[in-house]
Amino acid sequence: CTDPDGQIVDDDDDVVEDGFEVEATLSEVIPTVVTVRWSRDLDPVDEAYVDFGKGTDYAYRAPGKAVEDDQYEAMLVGIPASTDLHFRVAMVSGGEVFEGDDRTMTTGPLPSDMTDVTVEVFDEARMHKGFVVTSMITDPSWVVILDTDGNVVWWYHEDREEQEGRSISRVRLSRDGEAIVFLSMDGLGTVNEDIVGKHLTRIKLDGSELIEIDTPDTHNDFVELPEGGYAILQEDMRQVENVDVYGDHLVEIAPDGTETVIWSVWDHIEYDPEETEYGMWSHVNAVELDEDEGVYYIGSRNLSTIFKVVRATGEVLWKFGDVHGDFDMVPASEEFNLYQHQFQILDDGILIFDNRFDPVEGSRAIQFDLDFDEMEASVAWEYIADPPLFCVGLGDVTRWDNGDTM
């Protein structure tokens, strides 16, 4: 049973007949997150986890980690607000599985000013049964995790006086899976000398820990590094004929705060004032890290170019795009990307969210095959909504393992 605060209670110090001592609490910050702590006298303990879901079919599993006093703990994330959550703790010892009884508690409500999300389903069989970690560019701007039905199962927004007008341009799940990391800034997509409080924020999923890194020149995107710290895109302002020109560079920030410039667009592209928009010249807006190959992929919106960059040296191995690229399009009548945002590197090419710049024509997702022997590119696949949808900023595309594309 549960008390009015959602705590599981028992007349015998929470020791129940299934042999597990269990305590479950709702987060006071994000009340859809349930932290379960449990113990049982088993030796050895090979594995500990919690199965949970909206019913006793337990659609999800959360791994448990050891904490003090031989207890285990898991965070349950993925259940919508104001919903009954069923969960069952389990431990594996000596190859034998010990499972607890089904327990329930009810998640808390959504904030009253949360933006509504609508999902239109055209083919239920093709729906990807997962979660989307993203932001909603509203006022206030929210960081959210959405389930397949469009339910907000996790949320956060910055509660600060200067919050009005701020945008959250990039949200990522932390490498350890225990936190959300996001980048917030004023004047998204523009140069604003009055910007205050640009920063990278890491908030634990249960809201119990929040860390901010001030990054005054940050621009649009970042990645978390395997050894700790972050690689962040930053504005790189230089003067050209007594005029301030805003290019960009990539900076690695180590856990101790040490900053190292890895790459700058100034070293690889000649400045052309005709390519400047919104006060920005290069407007670099996307970065991805390939750990195995030791390279960054960096996208520039205003230059309509994606760079492959060696992490250790900053050397550019190739550039993909029309004006500044190293590839020829085959056939030549096909168009390159234009003002693109996020992208995904594939085994034999590149998948791009191509914003383009014509509301009538609309934005598109497009896949290019790349021939590195001949340095040629060809269009392998594209998708344009019908009727067309135009995304003037941001946007993303993902290819799943089964070949479907989001």
CSV table of C-alpha atoms in Angstrom, one decimal:
chain,number,residue,atom,x,y,z
A,1,CYS,CA,0.0,0.0,0.0
A,2,THR,CA,1.1,3.6,-0.2
A,3,ASP,CA,0.6,6.7,2.0
A,4,PRO,CA,-0.6,10.0,0.6
A,5,ASP,CA,2.9,11.0,-0.4
A,6,GLY,CA,3.4,7.9,-2.5
A,7,GLN,CA,5.8,6.2,0.0
A,8,ILE,CA,5.4,2.4,0.3
A,9,VAL,CA,4.6,1.6,3.9
A,10,ASP,CA,4.4,-1.6,5.9
A,11,ASP,CA,3.7,-2.2,9.6
A,12,ASP,CA,6.9,-4.2,9.9
A,13,ASP,CA,9.7,-1.8,9.0
A,14,ASP,CA,9.1,-2.3,5.2
A,15,VAL,CA,10.1,-5.9,5.4
A,16,VAL,CA,7.5,-7.8,3.3
A,17,GLU,CA,6.7,-11.4,2.8
A,18,ASP,CA,8.7,-11.7,-0.4
A,19,GLY,CA,11.9,-11.3,1.5
A,20,PHE,CA,12.8,-7.9,0.1
A,21,GLU,CA,13.1,-4.7,2.1
A,22,VAL,CA,11.9,-2.0,-0.3
A,23,GLU,CA,11.5,1.8,-0.2
A,24,ALA,CA,10.3,3.9,-3.1
A,25,THR,CA,10.1,7.7,-3.4
A,26,LEU,CA,8.9,10.2,-5.9
A,27,SER,CA,11.3,13.0,-6.9
A,28,GLU,CA,10.3,16.4,-5.6
A,29,VAL,CA,11.7,18.0,-8.7
A,30,ILE,CA,10.4,15.7,-11.5
A,31,PRO,CA,7.6,13.7,-9.9
A,32,THR,CA,7.4,11.1,-12.7
A,33,VAL,CA,10.8,9.8,-11.5
A,34,VAL,CA,10.7,7.1,-8.9
A,35,THR,CA,13.8,6.0,-7.0
A,36,VAL,CA,13.6,2.5,-5.6
A,37,ARG,CA,16.0,1.3,-2.9
A,38,TRP,CA,16.0,-2.3,-1.7
A,39,SER,CA,17.9,-5.1,-0.1
A,40,ARG,CA,17.8,-8.8,0.6
A,41,ASP,CA,20.3,-11.1,2.3
A,42,LEU,CA,21.8,-12.8,-0.7
A,43,ASP,CA,25.5,-13.7,-1.3
A,44,PRO,CA,26.8,-13.4,-3.9
A,45,VAL,CA,24.7,-10.8,-5.8
A,46,ASP,CA,25.3,-11.2,-9.5
A,47,GLU,CA,22.8,-8.7,-10.7
A,48,ALA,CA,20.1,-6.4,-9.4
A,49,TYR,CA,17.3,-4.6,-11.3
A,50,VAL,CA,13.8,-3.3,-11.3
A,51,ASP,CA,11.1,-4.3,-13.8
A,52,PHE,CA,8.5,-1.6,-14.2
A,53,GLY,CA,5.7,-0.3,-16.4
A,54,LYS,CA,2.1,0.8,-16.6
A,55,GLY,CA,1.0,-2.8,-15.8
A,56,THR,CA,2.3,-6.1,-14.7
A,57,ASP,CA,3.7,-6.8,-18.1
A,58,TYR,CA,6.7,-4.6,-17.0
A,59,ALA,CA,7.6,-3.0,-20.3
A,60,TYR,CA,10.9,-1.5,-18.9
A,61,ARG,CA,13.9,-2.6,-16.9
A,62,ALA,CA,16.1,-0.3,-14.8
A,63,PRO,CA,19.6,-1.6,-13.6
A,64,GLY,CA,20.3,-1.4,-10.0
A,65,LYS,CA,23.6,-0.1,-8.5
A,66,ALA,CA,25.0,-0.9,-5.1
A,67,VAL,CA,24.8,1.8,-2.5
A,68,GLU,CA,25.6,1.8,1.2
A,69,ASP,CA,24.6,-1.0,3.7
A,70,ASP,CA,24.3,-3.7,1.0
A,71,GLN,CA,21.4,-1.9,-0.6
A,72,TYR,CA,20.6,-1.4,-4.3
A,73,GLU,CA,19.1,1.6,-6.0
A,74,ALA,CA,17.5,2.2,-9.4
A,75,MET,CA,15.8,5.3,-11.0
A,76,LEU,CA,12.6,4.5,-12.9
A,77,VAL,CA,12.0,6.9,-15.8
A,78,GLY,CA,9.5,6.6,-18.6
A,79,ILE,CA,6.0,6.6,-17.1
A,80,PRO,CA,3.7,9.5,-17.8
A,81,ALA,CA,2.4,11.9,-15.2
A,82,SER,CA,-0.6,11.0,-13.0
A,83,THR,CA,-0.2,7.3,-13.9
A,84,ASP,CA,-0.1,4.2,-11.8
A,85,LEU,CA,3.3,2.7,-12.0
A,86,HIS,CA,3.8,-1.1,-11.3
A,87,PHE,CA,7.3,-2.3,-10.4
A,88,ARG,CA,9.0,-5.4,-9.1
A,89,VAL,CA,12.6,-5.6,-7.7
A,90,ALA,CA,14.8,-8.6,-8.6
A,91,MET,CA,18.2,-9.9,-7.8
A,92,VAL,CA,20.3,-12.7,-9.3
A,93,SER,CA,22.4,-14.8,-7.0
A,94,GLY,CA,24.3,-17.9,-8.0
A,95,GLY,CA,22.4,-18.1,-11.3
A,96,GLU,CA,19.0,-18.1,-9.4
A,97,VAL,CA,16.6,-15.2,-9.9
A,98,PHE,CA,14.8,-13.8,-6.8
A,99,GLU,CA,11.8,-11.6,-7.7
A,100,GLY,CA,9.8,-9.4,-5.4
A,101,ASP,CA,6.0,-8.8,-5.3
A,102,ASP,CA,4.3,-6.3,-7.6
A,103,ARG,CA,4.2,-2.9,-6.0
A,104,THR,CA,2.5,0.3,-7.2
A,105,MET,CA,2.7,4.0,-6.8
A,106,THR,CA,1.2,7.0,-8.7
A,107,THR,CA,3.4,9.5,-10.5
A,108,GLY,CA,2.8,13.2,-9.9
A,109,PRO,CA,1.1,15.7,-12.2
A,110,LEU,CA,2.5,17.7,-15.1
A,111,PRO,CA,3.2,21.5,-14.5
A,112,SER,CA,0.2,23.6,-15.3
A,113,ASP,CA,2.0,25.5,-18.0
A,114,MET,CA,3.5,22.5,-19.8
A,115,THR,CA,3.1,22.7,-23.6
A,116,ASP,CA,0.7,20.1,-25.2
A,117,VAL,CA,2.2,17.6,-27.6
A,118,THR,CA,0.1,15.9,-30.3
A,119,VAL,CA,1.2,12.8,-32.1
A,120,GLU,CA,-0.4,11.8,-35.5
A,121,VAL,CA,-0.1,8.0,-36.2
A,122,PHE,CA,-0.3,7.0,-39.8
A,123,ASP,CA,1.0,3.4,-39.4
A,124,GLU,CA,1.0,2.0,-35.9
A,125,ALA,CA,3.2,-1.0,-37.0
A,126,ARG,CA,6.0,1.4,-38.0
A,127,MET,CA,6.0,3.5,-34.8
A,128,HIS,CA,9.4,3.3,-33.0
A,129,LYS,CA,8.7,2.2,-29.5
A,130,GLY,CA,11.2,4.3,-27.6
A,131,PHE,CA,11.7,7.8,-26.2
A,132,VAL,CA,12.8,11.1,-27.6
A,133,VAL,CA,15.1,13.4,-25.6
A,134,THR,CA,14.7,16.9,-26.9
A,135,SER,CA,13.7,20.5,-26.1
A,136,MET,CA,10.5,22.5,-26.8
A,137,ILE,CA,11.3,26.0,-27.9
A,138,THR,CA,8.5,27.8,-26.0
A,139,ASP,CA,8.5,30.4,-23.3
A,140,PRO,CA,9.6,29.0,-21.0
A,141,SER,CA,11.7,26.6,-23.0
A,142,TRP,CA,11.4,23.0,-21.7
A,143,VAL,CA,13.8,20.0,-21.7
A,144,VAL,CA,11.6,16.9,-22.1
A,145,ILE,CA,11.6,13.2,-22.6
A,146,LEU,CA,8.6,12.1,-24.7
A,147,ASP,CA,7.3,8.6,-25.1
A,148,THR,CA,5.9,7.2,-28.4
A,149,ASP,CA,2.4,8.6,-27.7
A,150,GLY,CA,3.7,12.1,-27.1
A,151,ASN,CA,3.4,11.9,-23.3
A,152,VAL,CA,5.9,14.0,-21.4
A,153,VAL,CA,7.5,11.5,-19.1
A,154,TRP,CA,10.3,13.8,-17.8
A,155,TRP,CA,10.7,17.6,-17.9
A,156,TYR,CA,12.8,20.5,-16.6
A,157,HIS,CA,13.0,24.2,-17.2
A,158,GLU,CA,15.3,26.9,-15.8
A,159,ASP,CA,13.6,28.8,-13.0
A,160,ARG,CA,15.5,32.1,-13.3
A,161,GLU,CA,14.6,35.7,-13.8
A,162,GLU,CA,16.4,36.0,-17.1
A,163,GLN,CA,14.7,32.8,-18.4
A,164,GLU,CA,12.3,34.7,-20.6
A,165,GLY,CA,13.3,34.5,-24.2
A,166,ARG,CA,15.9,31.8,-23.6
A,167,SER,CA,16.2,28.8,-25.9
A,168,ILE,CA,17.5,25.3,-25.3
A,169,SER,CA,19.3,24.4,-28.4
A,170,ARG,CA,20.6,20.9,-27.6
A,171,VAL,CA,19.7,18.1,-25.2
A,172,ARG,CA,21.5,14.9,-24.7
A,173,LEU,CA,21.3,11.9,-22.3
A,174,SER,CA,24.6,11.8,-20.3
A,175,ARG,CA,27.1,9.0,-21.1
A,176,ASP,CA,26.4,7.3,-17.8
A,177,GLY,CA,22.6,7.3,-18.4
A,178,GLU,CA,21.9,9.0,-15.1
A,179,ALA,CA,21.5,12.7,-16.1
A,180,ILE,CA,20.3,15.0,-18.8
A,181,VAL,CA,22.8,17.6,-20.2
A,182,PHE,CA,21.5,20.6,-22.1
A,183,LEU,CA,22.7,23.8,-23.6
A,184,SER,CA,20.7,27.0,-23.1
A,185,MET,CA,21.2,30.4,-24.6
A,186,ASP,CA,19.6,33.7,-25.5
A,187,GLY,CA,19.0,34.9,-29.0
A,188,LEU,CA,19.1,31.5,-30.6
A,189,GLY,CA,20.8,31.8,-34.0
A,190,THR,CA,21.8,35.4,-33.6
A,191,VAL,CA,24.8,37.4,-32.4
A,192,ASN,CA,23.7,39.2,-29.2
A,193,GLU,CA,26.4,41.0,-27.2
A,194,ASP,CA,24.0,41.4,-24.3
A,195,ILE,CA,23.6,37.6,-23.8
A,196,VAL,CA,23.8,36.6,-20.1
A,197,GLY,CA,24.1,33.2,-18.5
A,198,LYS,CA,24.9,31.0,-21.5
A,199,HIS,CA,25.7,27.7,-19.9
A,200,LEU,CA,25.8,24.0,-20.1
A,201,THR,CA,23.6,22.3,-17.5
A,202,ARG,CA,23.8,18.7,-16.2
A,203,ILE,CA,20.8,17.6,-14.1
A,204,LYS,CA,20.5,14.2,-12.6
A,205,LEU,CA,17.3,12.4,-13.7
A,206,ASP,CA,15.8,12.6,-10.3
A,207,GLY,CA,16.7,16.3,-10.0
A,208,SER,CA,18.9,15.7,-6.9
A,209,GLU,CA,22.0,17.2,-8.5
A,210,LEU,CA,22.5,20.1,-10.9
A,211,ILE,CA,25.8,21.4,-12.3
A,212,GLU,CA,26.2,24.4,-14.5
A,213,ILE,CA,29.2,25.3,-16.7
A,214,ASP,CA,29.3,28.9,-17.8
A,215,THR,CA,30.1,29.0,-21.5
A,216,PRO,CA,29.6,32.6,-22.7
A,217,ASP,CA,30.5,32.1,-26.3
A,218,THR,CA,28.7,28.8,-26.8
A,219,HIS,CA,26.8,28.2,-30.0
A,220,ASN,CA,24.2,25.6,-30.6
A,221,ASP,CA,25.7,22.2,-29.8
A,222,PHE,CA,28.1,20.1,-27.7
A,223,VAL,CA,29.2,16.5,-27.1
A,224,GLU,CA,30.2,14.8,-23.8
A,225,LEU,CA,33.7,13.4,-24.0
A,226,PRO,CA,34.6,9.8,-23.0
A,227,GLU,CA,37.2,10.8,-20.6
A,228,GLY,CA,35.0,13.5,-19.0
A,229,GLY,CA,34.4,17.1,-20.0
A,230,TYR,CA,32.7,18.4,-23.1
A,231,ALA,CA,33.5,19.5,-26.6
A,232,ILE,CA,31.5,22.7,-27.3
A,233,LEU,CA,31.0,24.9,-30.4
A,234,GLN,CA,31.8,28.5,-29.6
A,235,GLU,CA,31.7,31.8,-31.5
A,236,ASP,CA,35.2,32.9,-32.8
A,237,MET,CA,34.9,36.6,-33.5
A,238,ARG,CA,37.6,38.3,-35.6
A,239,GLN,CA,38.0,41.6,-37.2
A,240,VAL,CA,38.1,41.8,-41.0
A,241,GLU,CA,38.7,45.3,-42.4
A,242,ASN,CA,37.6,46.8,-39.0
A,243,VAL,CA,34.4,44.8,-39.0
A,244,ASP,CA,33.5,42.2,-36.4
A,245,VAL,CA,32.9,38.9,-38.1
A,246,TYR,CA,31.5,36.0,-36.2
A,247,GLY,CA,33.0,32.6,-37.2
A,248,ASP,CA,33.1,29.5,-35.0
A,249,HIS,CA,35.5,27.1,-33.4
A,250,LEU,CA,35.4,23.8,-31.4
A,251,VAL,CA,36.7,23.9,-27.9
A,252,GLU,CA,37.3,20.9,-25.5
A,253,ILE,CA,36.7,21.7,-21.9
A,254,ALA,CA,38.4,19.2,-19.5
A,255,PRO,CA,36.9,18.3,-16.1
A,256,ASP,CA,39.3,20.7,-14.5
A,257,GLY,CA,38.2,23.6,-16.7
A,258,THR,CA,41.1,23.6,-19.0
A,259,GLU,CA,40.1,24.7,-22.5
A,260,THR,CA,41.7,23.6,-25.8
A,261,VAL,CA,40.8,24.9,-29.2
A,262,ILE,CA,40.6,21.8,-31.6
A,263,TRP,CA,39.5,23.5,-34.8
A,264,SER,CA,38.4,26.8,-36.2
A,265,VAL,CA,36.5,27.5,-39.4
A,266,TRP,CA,38.9,30.5,-40.1
A,267,ASP,CA,41.7,28.1,-40.8
A,268,HIS,CA,39.9,26.2,-43.6
A,269,ILE,CA,37.4,28.6,-45.3
A,270,GLU,CA,38.0,32.0,-46.8
A,271,TYR,CA,35.7,34.6,-45.4
A,272,ASP,CA,32.9,35.8,-47.8
A,273,PRO,CA,30.5,38.5,-46.5
A,274,GLU,CA,27.8,37.2,-48.8
A,275,GLU,CA,27.5,34.1,-46.7
A,276,THR,CA,26.8,36.1,-43.5
A,277,GLU,CA,23.3,35.8,-42.1
A,278,TYR,CA,21.7,36.9,-38.7
A,279,GLY,CA,25.0,38.6,-37.9
A,280,MET,CA,26.9,35.2,-38.2
A,281,TRP,CA,29.3,34.2,-40.9
A,282,SER,CA,29.7,30.4,-40.5
A,283,HIS,CA,27.0,29.7,-38.0
A,284,VAL,CA,28.4,26.3,-37.0
A,285,ASN,CA,25.4,24.5,-35.4
A,286,ALA,CA,26.1,20.7,-35.1
A,287,VAL,CA,28.9,18.5,-33.8
A,288,GLU,CA,29.3,14.7,-33.4
A,289,LEU,CA,32.2,12.6,-32.2
A,290,ASP,CA,33.3,9.3,-33.6
A,291,GLU,CA,35.3,7.8,-30.7
A,292,ASP,CA,36.6,4.8,-32.6
A,293,GLU,CA,38.0,6.8,-35.5
A,294,GLY,CA,39.0,9.8,-33.3
A,295,VAL,CA,37.3,12.4,-35.5
A,296,TYR,CA,34.7,15.1,-35.1
A,297,TYR,CA,32.0,15.9,-37.7
A,298,ILE,CA,31.1,19.6,-37.6
A,299,GLY,CA,28.3,21.2,-39.5
A,300,SER,CA,28.1,24.8,-40.6
A,301,ARG,CA,24.6,26.2,-41.5
A,302,ASN,CA,25.6,29.3,-43.3
A,303,LEU,CA,28.3,27.6,-45.3
A,304,SER,CA,26.1,24.6,-46.0
A,305,THR,CA,29.1,22.4,-45.3
A,306,ILE,CA,30.0,19.5,-43.0
A,307,PHE,CA,33.6,19.0,-42.0
A,308,LYS,CA,35.4,15.8,-40.9
A,309,VAL,CA,38.1,16.8,-38.4
A,310,VAL,CA,40.8,14.8,-36.7
A,311,ARG,CA,40.4,15.3,-33.0
A,312,ALA,CA,44.1,15.1,-32.1
A,313,THR,CA,45.3,17.6,-34.7
A,314,GLY,CA,42.4,19.6,-36.0
A,315,GLU,CA,43.2,18.5,-39.6
A,316,VAL,CA,40.2,18.5,-42.0
A,317,LEU,CA,40.0,15.2,-43.8
A,318,TRP,CA,37.1,16.3,-46.1
A,319,LYS,CA,34.4,18.8,-46.5
A,320,PHE,CA,30.9,17.9,-47.7
A,321,GLY,CA,28.8,20.6,-49.4
A,322,ASP,CA,28.4,22.5,-52.7
A,323,VAL,CA,30.5,25.7,-52.7
A,324,HIS,CA,33.2,24.6,-50.1
A,325,GLY,CA,33.0,20.8,-50.5
A,326,ASP,CA,35.4,18.2,-51.8
A,327,PHE,CA,32.8,16.0,-53.5
A,328,ASP,CA,31.3,16.2,-56.9
A,329,MET,CA,27.6,15.5,-57.2
A,330,VAL,CA,26.5,12.7,-59.6
A,331,PRO,CA,24.5,13.5,-61.6
A,332,ALA,CA,25.4,17.2,-61.4
A,333,SER,CA,21.8,18.2,-61.6
A,334,GLU,CA,21.1,17.0,-58.0
A,335,GLU,CA,21.3,19.5,-55.2
A,336,PHE,CA,23.6,19.5,-52.2
A,337,ASN,CA,22.4,20.3,-48.6
A,338,LEU,CA,21.5,23.9,-47.9
A,339,TYR,CA,21.4,25.5,-44.4
A,340,GLN,CA,21.4,22.0,-42.8
A,341,HIS,CA,21.2,21.3,-39.1
A,342,GLN,CA,21.8,17.9,-37.4
A,343,PHE,CA,23.1,14.9,-39.3
A,344,GLN,CA,24.1,11.3,-38.9
A,345,ILE,CA,27.2,9.6,-40.4
A,346,LEU,CA,26.4,6.2,-42.0
A,347,ASP,CA,28.7,3.4,-43.1
A,348,ASP,CA,28.5,4.4,-46.7
A,349,GLY,CA,27.4,8.0,-46.6
A,350,ILE,CA,25.7,10.8,-44.6
A,351,LEU,CA,22.1,11.4,-43.5
A,352,ILE,CA,21.2,15.1,-43.1
A,353,PHE,CA,18.3,17.2,-41.8
A,354,ASP,CA,18.4,19.7,-44.7
A,355,ASN,CA,16.5,22.9,-43.6
A,356,ARG,CA,16.8,24.6,-47.0
A,357,PHE,CA,15.5,28.2,-47.3
A,358,ASP,CA,12.2,28.1,-49.1
A,359,PRO,CA,9.0,27.7,-47.1
A,360,VAL,CA,7.1,26.5,-50.2
A,361,GLU,CA,9.7,23.9,-51.1
A,362,GLY,CA,10.0,22.8,-47.5
A,363,SER,CA,12.7,21.1,-45.4
A,364,ARG,CA,13.8,17.6,-46.1
A,365,ALA,CA,15.7,14.6,-44.8
A,366,ILE,CA,18.2,13.4,-47.3
A,367,GLN,CA,20.8,10.6,-47.5
A,368,PHE,CA,23.9,10.9,-49.7
A,369,ASP,CA,26.1,8.0,-50.7
A,370,LEU,CA,29.8,8.9,-50.7
A,371,ASP,CA,32.4,7.4,-53.0
A,372,PHE,CA,35.8,8.2,-51.4
A,373,ASP,CA,37.8,6.8,-54.2
A,374,GLU,CA,36.3,9.1,-56.8
A,375,MET,CA,35.2,11.8,-54.3
A,376,GLU,CA,31.7,11.7,-55.6
A,377,ALA,CA,28.3,12.0,-53.9
A,378,SER,CA,24.9,10.8,-55.0
A,379,VAL,CA,21.4,11.0,-53.6
A,380,ALA,CA,20.3,7.6,-52.1
A,381,TRP,CA,17.1,8.6,-50.5
A,382,GLU,CA,15.1,11.7,-49.4
A,383,TYR,CA,11.9,12.5,-47.6
A,384,ILE,CA,9.8,15.7,-48.0
A,385,ALA,CA,6.5,16.0,-46.1
A,386,ASP,CA,3.3,16.3,-48.2
A,387,PRO,CA,2.3,19.1,-47.9
A,388,PRO,CA,5.8,20.4,-47.3
A,389,LEU,CA,6.9,21.5,-43.8
A,390,PHE,CA,9.5,24.2,-43.4
A,391,CYS,CA,11.8,24.2,-40.4
A,392,VAL,CA,13.7,27.5,-40.3
A,393,GLY,CA,16.0,26.4,-37.5
A,394,LEU,CA,17.1,23.3,-35.5
A,395,GLY,CA,15.8,19.9,-36.7
A,396,ASP,CA,17.2,16.4,-36.6
A,397,VAL,CA,17.1,13.1,-38.4
A,398,THR,CA,18.0,9.5,-37.1
A,399,ARG,CA,18.3,6.2,-38.9
A,400,TRP,CA,17.3,3.3,-36.7
A,401,ASP,CA,19.1,-0.1,-36.9
A,402,ASN,CA,16.0,-1.6,-38.6
A,403,GLY,CA,16.3,0.9,-41.5
A,404,ASP,CA,13.5,3.2,-40.5
A,405,THR,CA,14.2,6.9,-40.3
A,406,MET,CA,12.9,9.4,-37.7
